[in-house]
Every structure is written in structure tokens, then in C-alpha cells.
mmCIF file of C-alpha atoms in Angstrom:
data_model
loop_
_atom_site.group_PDB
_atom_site.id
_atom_site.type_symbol
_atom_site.label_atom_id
_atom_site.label_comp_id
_atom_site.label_asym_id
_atom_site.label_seq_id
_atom_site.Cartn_x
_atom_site.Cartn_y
_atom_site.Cartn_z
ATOM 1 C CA UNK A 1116 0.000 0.000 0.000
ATOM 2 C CA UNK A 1117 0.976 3.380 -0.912
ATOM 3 C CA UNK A 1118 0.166 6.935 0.763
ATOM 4 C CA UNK A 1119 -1.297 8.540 -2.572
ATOM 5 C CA UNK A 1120 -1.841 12.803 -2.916
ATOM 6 C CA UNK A 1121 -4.095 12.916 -5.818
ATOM 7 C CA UNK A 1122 -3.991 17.068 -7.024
ATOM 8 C CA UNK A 1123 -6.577 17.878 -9.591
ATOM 9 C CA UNK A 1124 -6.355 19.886 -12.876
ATOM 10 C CA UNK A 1125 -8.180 23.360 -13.490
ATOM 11 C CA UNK A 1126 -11.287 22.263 -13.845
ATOM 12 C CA UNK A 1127 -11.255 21.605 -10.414
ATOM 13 C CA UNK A 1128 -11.762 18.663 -8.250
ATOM 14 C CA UNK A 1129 -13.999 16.465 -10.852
ATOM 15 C CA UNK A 1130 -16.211 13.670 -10.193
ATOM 16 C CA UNK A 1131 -13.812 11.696 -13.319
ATOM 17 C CA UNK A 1132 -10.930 12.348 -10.604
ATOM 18 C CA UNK A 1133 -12.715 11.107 -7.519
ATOM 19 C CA UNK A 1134 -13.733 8.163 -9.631
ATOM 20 C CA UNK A 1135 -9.685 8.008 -10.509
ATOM 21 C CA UNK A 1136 -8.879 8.546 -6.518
ATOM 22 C CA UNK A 1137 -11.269 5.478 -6.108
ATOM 23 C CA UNK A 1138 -9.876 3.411 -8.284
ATOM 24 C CA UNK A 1139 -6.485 3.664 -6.384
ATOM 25 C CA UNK A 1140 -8.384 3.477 -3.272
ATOM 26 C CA UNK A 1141 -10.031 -0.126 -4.611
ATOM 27 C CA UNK A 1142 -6.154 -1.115 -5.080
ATOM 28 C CA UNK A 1143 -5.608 -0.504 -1.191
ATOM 29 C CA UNK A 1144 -3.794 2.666 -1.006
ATOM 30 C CA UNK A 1145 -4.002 5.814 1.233
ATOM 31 C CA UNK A 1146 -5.264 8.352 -0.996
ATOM 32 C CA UNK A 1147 -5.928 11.948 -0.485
ATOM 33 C CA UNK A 1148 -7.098 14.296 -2.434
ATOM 34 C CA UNK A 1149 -7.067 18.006 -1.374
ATOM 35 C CA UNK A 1150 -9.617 20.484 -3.405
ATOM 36 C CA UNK A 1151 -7.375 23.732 -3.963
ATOM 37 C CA UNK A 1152 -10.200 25.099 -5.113
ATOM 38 C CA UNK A 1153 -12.591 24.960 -2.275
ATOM 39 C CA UNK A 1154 -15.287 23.070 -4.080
ATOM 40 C CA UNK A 1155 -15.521 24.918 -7.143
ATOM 41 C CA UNK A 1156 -15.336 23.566 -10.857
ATOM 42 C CA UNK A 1157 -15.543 24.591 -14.312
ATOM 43 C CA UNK A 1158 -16.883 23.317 -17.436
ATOM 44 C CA UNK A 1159 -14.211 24.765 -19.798
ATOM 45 C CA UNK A 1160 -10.575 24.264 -18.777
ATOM 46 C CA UNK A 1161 -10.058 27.938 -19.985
ATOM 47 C CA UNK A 1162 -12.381 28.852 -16.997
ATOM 48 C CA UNK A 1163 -10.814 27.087 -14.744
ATOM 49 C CA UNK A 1164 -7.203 28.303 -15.538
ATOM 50 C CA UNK A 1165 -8.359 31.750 -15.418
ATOM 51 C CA UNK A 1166 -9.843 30.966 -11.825
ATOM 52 C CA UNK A 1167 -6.348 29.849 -11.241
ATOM 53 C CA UNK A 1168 -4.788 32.744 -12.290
ATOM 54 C CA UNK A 1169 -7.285 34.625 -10.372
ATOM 55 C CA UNK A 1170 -6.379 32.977 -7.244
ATOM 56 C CA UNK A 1171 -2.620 32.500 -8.304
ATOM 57 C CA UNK A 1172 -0.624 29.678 -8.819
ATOM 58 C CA UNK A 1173 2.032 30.333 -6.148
ATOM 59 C CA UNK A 1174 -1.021 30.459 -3.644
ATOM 60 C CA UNK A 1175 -2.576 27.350 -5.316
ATOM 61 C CA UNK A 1176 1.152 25.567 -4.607
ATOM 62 C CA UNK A 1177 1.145 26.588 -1.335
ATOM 63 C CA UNK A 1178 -2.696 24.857 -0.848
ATOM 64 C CA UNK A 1179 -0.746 21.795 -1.782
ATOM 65 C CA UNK A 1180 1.663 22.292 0.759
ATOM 66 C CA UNK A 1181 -0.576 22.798 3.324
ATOM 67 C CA UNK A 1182 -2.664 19.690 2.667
ATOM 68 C CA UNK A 1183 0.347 17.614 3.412
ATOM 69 C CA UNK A 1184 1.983 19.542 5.970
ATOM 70 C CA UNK A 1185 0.556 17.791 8.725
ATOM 71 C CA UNK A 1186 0.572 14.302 6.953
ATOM 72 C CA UNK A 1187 3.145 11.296 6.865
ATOM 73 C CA UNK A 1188 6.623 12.304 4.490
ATOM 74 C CA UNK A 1189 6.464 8.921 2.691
ATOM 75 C CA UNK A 1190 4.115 9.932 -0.068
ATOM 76 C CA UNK A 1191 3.693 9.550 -3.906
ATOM 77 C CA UNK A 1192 2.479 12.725 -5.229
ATOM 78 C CA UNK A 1193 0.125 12.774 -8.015
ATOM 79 C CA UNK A 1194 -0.873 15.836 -10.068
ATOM 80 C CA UNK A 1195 -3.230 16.315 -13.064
ATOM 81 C CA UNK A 1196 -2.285 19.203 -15.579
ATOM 82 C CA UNK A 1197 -2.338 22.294 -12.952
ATOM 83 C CA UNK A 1198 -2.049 19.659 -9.769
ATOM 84 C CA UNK A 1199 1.719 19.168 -11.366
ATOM 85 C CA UNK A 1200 2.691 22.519 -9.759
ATOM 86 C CA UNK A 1201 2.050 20.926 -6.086
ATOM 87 C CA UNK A 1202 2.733 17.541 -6.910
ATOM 88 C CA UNK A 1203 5.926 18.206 -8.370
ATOM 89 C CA UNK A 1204 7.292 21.103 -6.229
ATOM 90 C CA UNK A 1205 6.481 18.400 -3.110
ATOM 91 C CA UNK A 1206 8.807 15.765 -4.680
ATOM 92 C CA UNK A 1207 10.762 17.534 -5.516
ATOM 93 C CA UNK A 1208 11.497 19.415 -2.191
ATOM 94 C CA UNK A 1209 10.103 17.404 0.254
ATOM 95 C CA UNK A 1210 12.076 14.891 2.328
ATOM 96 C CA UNK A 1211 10.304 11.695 2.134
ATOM 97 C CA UNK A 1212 9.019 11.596 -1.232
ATOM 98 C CA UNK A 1213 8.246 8.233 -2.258
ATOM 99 C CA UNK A 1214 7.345 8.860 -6.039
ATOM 100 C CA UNK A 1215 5.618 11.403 -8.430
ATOM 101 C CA UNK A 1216 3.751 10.678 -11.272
ATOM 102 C CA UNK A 1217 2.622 13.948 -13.563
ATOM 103 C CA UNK A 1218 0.066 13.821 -15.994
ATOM 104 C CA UNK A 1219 -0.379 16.063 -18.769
ATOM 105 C CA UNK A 1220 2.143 18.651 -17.742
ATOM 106 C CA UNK A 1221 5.713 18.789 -16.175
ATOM 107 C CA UNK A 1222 7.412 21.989 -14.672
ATOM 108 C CA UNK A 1223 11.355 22.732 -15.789
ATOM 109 C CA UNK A 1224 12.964 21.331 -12.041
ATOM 110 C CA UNK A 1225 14.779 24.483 -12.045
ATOM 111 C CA UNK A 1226 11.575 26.112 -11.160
ATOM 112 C CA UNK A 1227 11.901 24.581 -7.670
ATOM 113 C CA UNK A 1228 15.231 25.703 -7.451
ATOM 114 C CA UNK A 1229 16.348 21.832 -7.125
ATOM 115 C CA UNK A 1230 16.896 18.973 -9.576
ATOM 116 C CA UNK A 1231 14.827 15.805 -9.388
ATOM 117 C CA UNK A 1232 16.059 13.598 -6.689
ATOM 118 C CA UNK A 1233 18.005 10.778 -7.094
ATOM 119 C CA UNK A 1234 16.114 7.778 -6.011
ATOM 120 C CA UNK A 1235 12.517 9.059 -6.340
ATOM 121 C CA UNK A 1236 10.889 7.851 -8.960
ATOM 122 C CA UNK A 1237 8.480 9.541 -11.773
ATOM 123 C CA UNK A 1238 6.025 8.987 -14.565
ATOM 124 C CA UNK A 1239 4.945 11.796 -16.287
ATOM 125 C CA UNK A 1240 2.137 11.253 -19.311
ATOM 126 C CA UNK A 1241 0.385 12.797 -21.811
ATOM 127 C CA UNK A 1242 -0.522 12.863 -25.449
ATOM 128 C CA UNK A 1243 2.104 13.305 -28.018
ATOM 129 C CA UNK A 1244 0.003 15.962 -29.802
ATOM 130 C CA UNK A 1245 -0.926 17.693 -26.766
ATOM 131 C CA UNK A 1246 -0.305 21.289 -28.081
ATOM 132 C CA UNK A 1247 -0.758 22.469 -24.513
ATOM 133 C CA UNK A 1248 2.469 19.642 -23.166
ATOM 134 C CA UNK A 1249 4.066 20.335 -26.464
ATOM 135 C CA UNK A 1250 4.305 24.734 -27.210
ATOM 136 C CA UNK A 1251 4.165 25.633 -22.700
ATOM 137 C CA UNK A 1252 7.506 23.768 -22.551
ATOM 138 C CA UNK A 1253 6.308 21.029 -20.769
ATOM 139 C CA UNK A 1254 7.913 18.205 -23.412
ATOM 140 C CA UNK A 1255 11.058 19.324 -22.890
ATOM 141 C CA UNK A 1256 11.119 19.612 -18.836
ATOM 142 C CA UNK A 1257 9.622 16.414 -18.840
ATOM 143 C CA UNK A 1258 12.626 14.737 -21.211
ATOM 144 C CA UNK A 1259 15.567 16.738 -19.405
ATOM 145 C CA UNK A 1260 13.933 14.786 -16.049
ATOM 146 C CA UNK A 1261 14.193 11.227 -18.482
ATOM 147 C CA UNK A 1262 17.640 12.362 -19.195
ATOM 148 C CA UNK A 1263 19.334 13.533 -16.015
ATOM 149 C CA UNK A 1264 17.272 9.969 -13.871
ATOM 150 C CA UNK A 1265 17.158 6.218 -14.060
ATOM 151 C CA UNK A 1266 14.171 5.791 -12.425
ATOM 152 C CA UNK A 1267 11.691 8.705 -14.649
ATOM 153 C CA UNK A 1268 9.869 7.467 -17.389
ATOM 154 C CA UNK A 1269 8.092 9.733 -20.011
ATOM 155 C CA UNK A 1270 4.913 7.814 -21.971
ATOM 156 C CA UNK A 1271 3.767 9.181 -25.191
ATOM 157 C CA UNK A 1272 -0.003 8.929 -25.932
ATOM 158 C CA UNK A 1273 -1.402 8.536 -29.225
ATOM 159 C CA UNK A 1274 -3.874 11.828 -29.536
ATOM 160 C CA UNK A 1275 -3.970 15.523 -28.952
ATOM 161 C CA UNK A 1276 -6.216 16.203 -26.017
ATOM 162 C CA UNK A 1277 -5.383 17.264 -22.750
ATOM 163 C CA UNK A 1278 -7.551 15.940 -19.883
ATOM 164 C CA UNK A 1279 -7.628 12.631 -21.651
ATOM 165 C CA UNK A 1280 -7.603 10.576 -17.947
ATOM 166 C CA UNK A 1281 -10.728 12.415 -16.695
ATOM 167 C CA UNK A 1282 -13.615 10.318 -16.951
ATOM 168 C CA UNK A 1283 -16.309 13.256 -16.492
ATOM 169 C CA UNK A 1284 -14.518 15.326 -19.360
ATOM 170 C CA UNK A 1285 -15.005 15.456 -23.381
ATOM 171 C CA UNK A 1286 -11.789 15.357 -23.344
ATOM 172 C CA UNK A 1287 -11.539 11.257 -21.780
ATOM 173 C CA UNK A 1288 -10.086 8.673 -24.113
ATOM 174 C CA UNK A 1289 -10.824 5.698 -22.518
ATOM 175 C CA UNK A 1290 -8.228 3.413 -24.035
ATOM 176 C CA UNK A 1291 -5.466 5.963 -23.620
ATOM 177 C CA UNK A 1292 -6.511 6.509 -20.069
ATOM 178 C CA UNK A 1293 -7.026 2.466 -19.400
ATOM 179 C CA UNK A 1294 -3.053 2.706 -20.397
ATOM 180 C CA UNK A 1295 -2.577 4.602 -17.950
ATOM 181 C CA UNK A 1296 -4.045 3.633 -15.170
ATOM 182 C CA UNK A 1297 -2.538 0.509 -15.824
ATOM 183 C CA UNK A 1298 0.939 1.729 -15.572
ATOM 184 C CA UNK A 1299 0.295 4.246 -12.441
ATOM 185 C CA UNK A 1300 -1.295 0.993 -10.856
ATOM 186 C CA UNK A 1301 1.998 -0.562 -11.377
ATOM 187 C CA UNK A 1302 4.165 1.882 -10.483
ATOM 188 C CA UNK A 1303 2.272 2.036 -7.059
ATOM 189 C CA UNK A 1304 2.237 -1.291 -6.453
ATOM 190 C CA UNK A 1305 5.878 -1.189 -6.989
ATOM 191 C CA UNK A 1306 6.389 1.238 -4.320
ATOM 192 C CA UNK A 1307 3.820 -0.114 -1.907
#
């Protein structure tokens, strides 16, 4: 069993991720899953990143922190598009970190001020004509983490939408996002 912090994407906290929290949950893990957003949502992900940048990120990063402050060290930290920000600043600078696993975006390291850790493993995803993963920059942070690691892996999905694991979205591919699931199953079962 793994301690699991599930962040959610712009949209908000969705009922496609709760389902995806669930899931995990089904497999025996600790999961968590912190709404930075206070119970809102959004039906256009435009909506919700301007919400975002309403609130501001470095104050939606610092929700993340709080939600595990008080918690265990020994987490993997999970973020969805926007959730990468938390998820990814928290393994990358907090002792303990088990494992990350970013979907749909990754975040240069050197925005943390750190590189990745040695020894804690990452999966990032997304689709490989994700213009969003592909023109913000997000590609190439997530191959210079590939390329400076043995243990980060970067998967390539067949399609161009973003949101492609969230069940409650247009945007869901199931197949894609049965891929998926598989491998983050995997890689938790791994640490677990």
C-alpha cells in the first residue's frame, strides 16, 4: 500500500478524478485528495485556468503544501495538468518523497530551485500531440527529467487532447486513459 496525494487539474476537483482517486483506493492505497479550489469547478478548462490565475498559482502551490503539511513524508504525489505545480514542487522538495507521477504537464525542475532527486521515482504522461504539453515547454522539462534519472519514465499517448484521464470530461479517451491507469497501478504497487 501506498500513501497517494491525488492534485486535480483546473477544472477543479472532478467527479472523473474522484472516480480516478477510487480506483487507487479499490487497489488498497491511502489516498488523499485536497480540493485547492474549495469546491468549485468549471466546465471549460479555460475557466478554470483563469480561476487559477485569479487565485494565483504560487497560492494554489502553497494549498498543496498545506494539505500535506501535517501528513506522513512517505508519499507519492500525483498531479493532473495544474495539480503538477504541487505535486511536483512536493517531490521535488520534500524529504520523504516516495514517487511522483505527472500527468499532462511537467514543470522545468529548475523552477523549484532543485533537480529531481536521485532515487525518487516519476512517470509523467500525456498525449504526443498535446499542443498544450508540447508549445508551454512542458515536453522538454519532462525529457531533461528522463535524461538527467534512471528511475523517470516519459509515456507518449497517441492523440492531442489534454484531460484525456478524466472520466467526467469530453476530453476522456478511454483506451489511452485504461493505459494509464494501468501503468500508475503498477508503479504504485511497486512502491507499496
Amino acid at each position: 500500500m501506498a500513501r497517494v496525494v491525488v492534485f486535480h487539474h483546473a477544472q477543479g476537483l472532478t467527479d472523473g478524478i474522484r472516480s480516478f482517486a477510487d480506483e487507487l483506493r479499490a487497489d488498497g492505497h491511502d489516498v488523499t485528495v485536497p480540493d485547492l479550489y474549495d469546491g468549485a469547478t468549471f466546465d471549460s478548462l479555460d475557466a478554470g485556468v483563469a480561476h487559477a490565475e485569479q487565485i494565483g498559482f504560487g497560492t494554489l502551490v502553497g494549498r498543496g503544501r498545506d494539505a500535506v503539511d501535517v501528513g506522513p513524508a512517505e508519499v507519492v504525489y500525483l498531479g493532473f495538468s495544474l495539480g503538477v505545480l504541487p505535486a511536483q514542487m512536493l517531490a521535488q522538495t520534500r524529504p520523504g518523497a516516495q514517487g511522483a507521477l505527472l500527468c499532462h504537464s511537467c514543470i522545468p525542475t529548475a523552477e523549484f530551485d532543485v533537480p529531481w532527486p536521485q532515487g525518487v521515482p516519476v512517470q509523467i504522461h500525456a498525449m504526443d500531440g498535446d499542443e498544450l504539453f508540447r508549445s508551454d515547454g512542458d515536453l522538454d522539462a519532462a525529457r531533461d527529467i528522463v535524461a538527467s534519472n534512471d528511475d523517470a519514465e516519459l509515456f507518449l499517448y497517441p492523440g492531442d487532447r489534454h484531460l484525456f484521464t478524466d472520466s467526467s470530461l469530453a476530453a476522456y479517451d478511454r483506451d489511452a486513459a485504461a493505459q494509464l491507469n494501468r501503468r500508475v497501478r503498477a508503479f504504485l504497487a511497486g512502491i507499496g
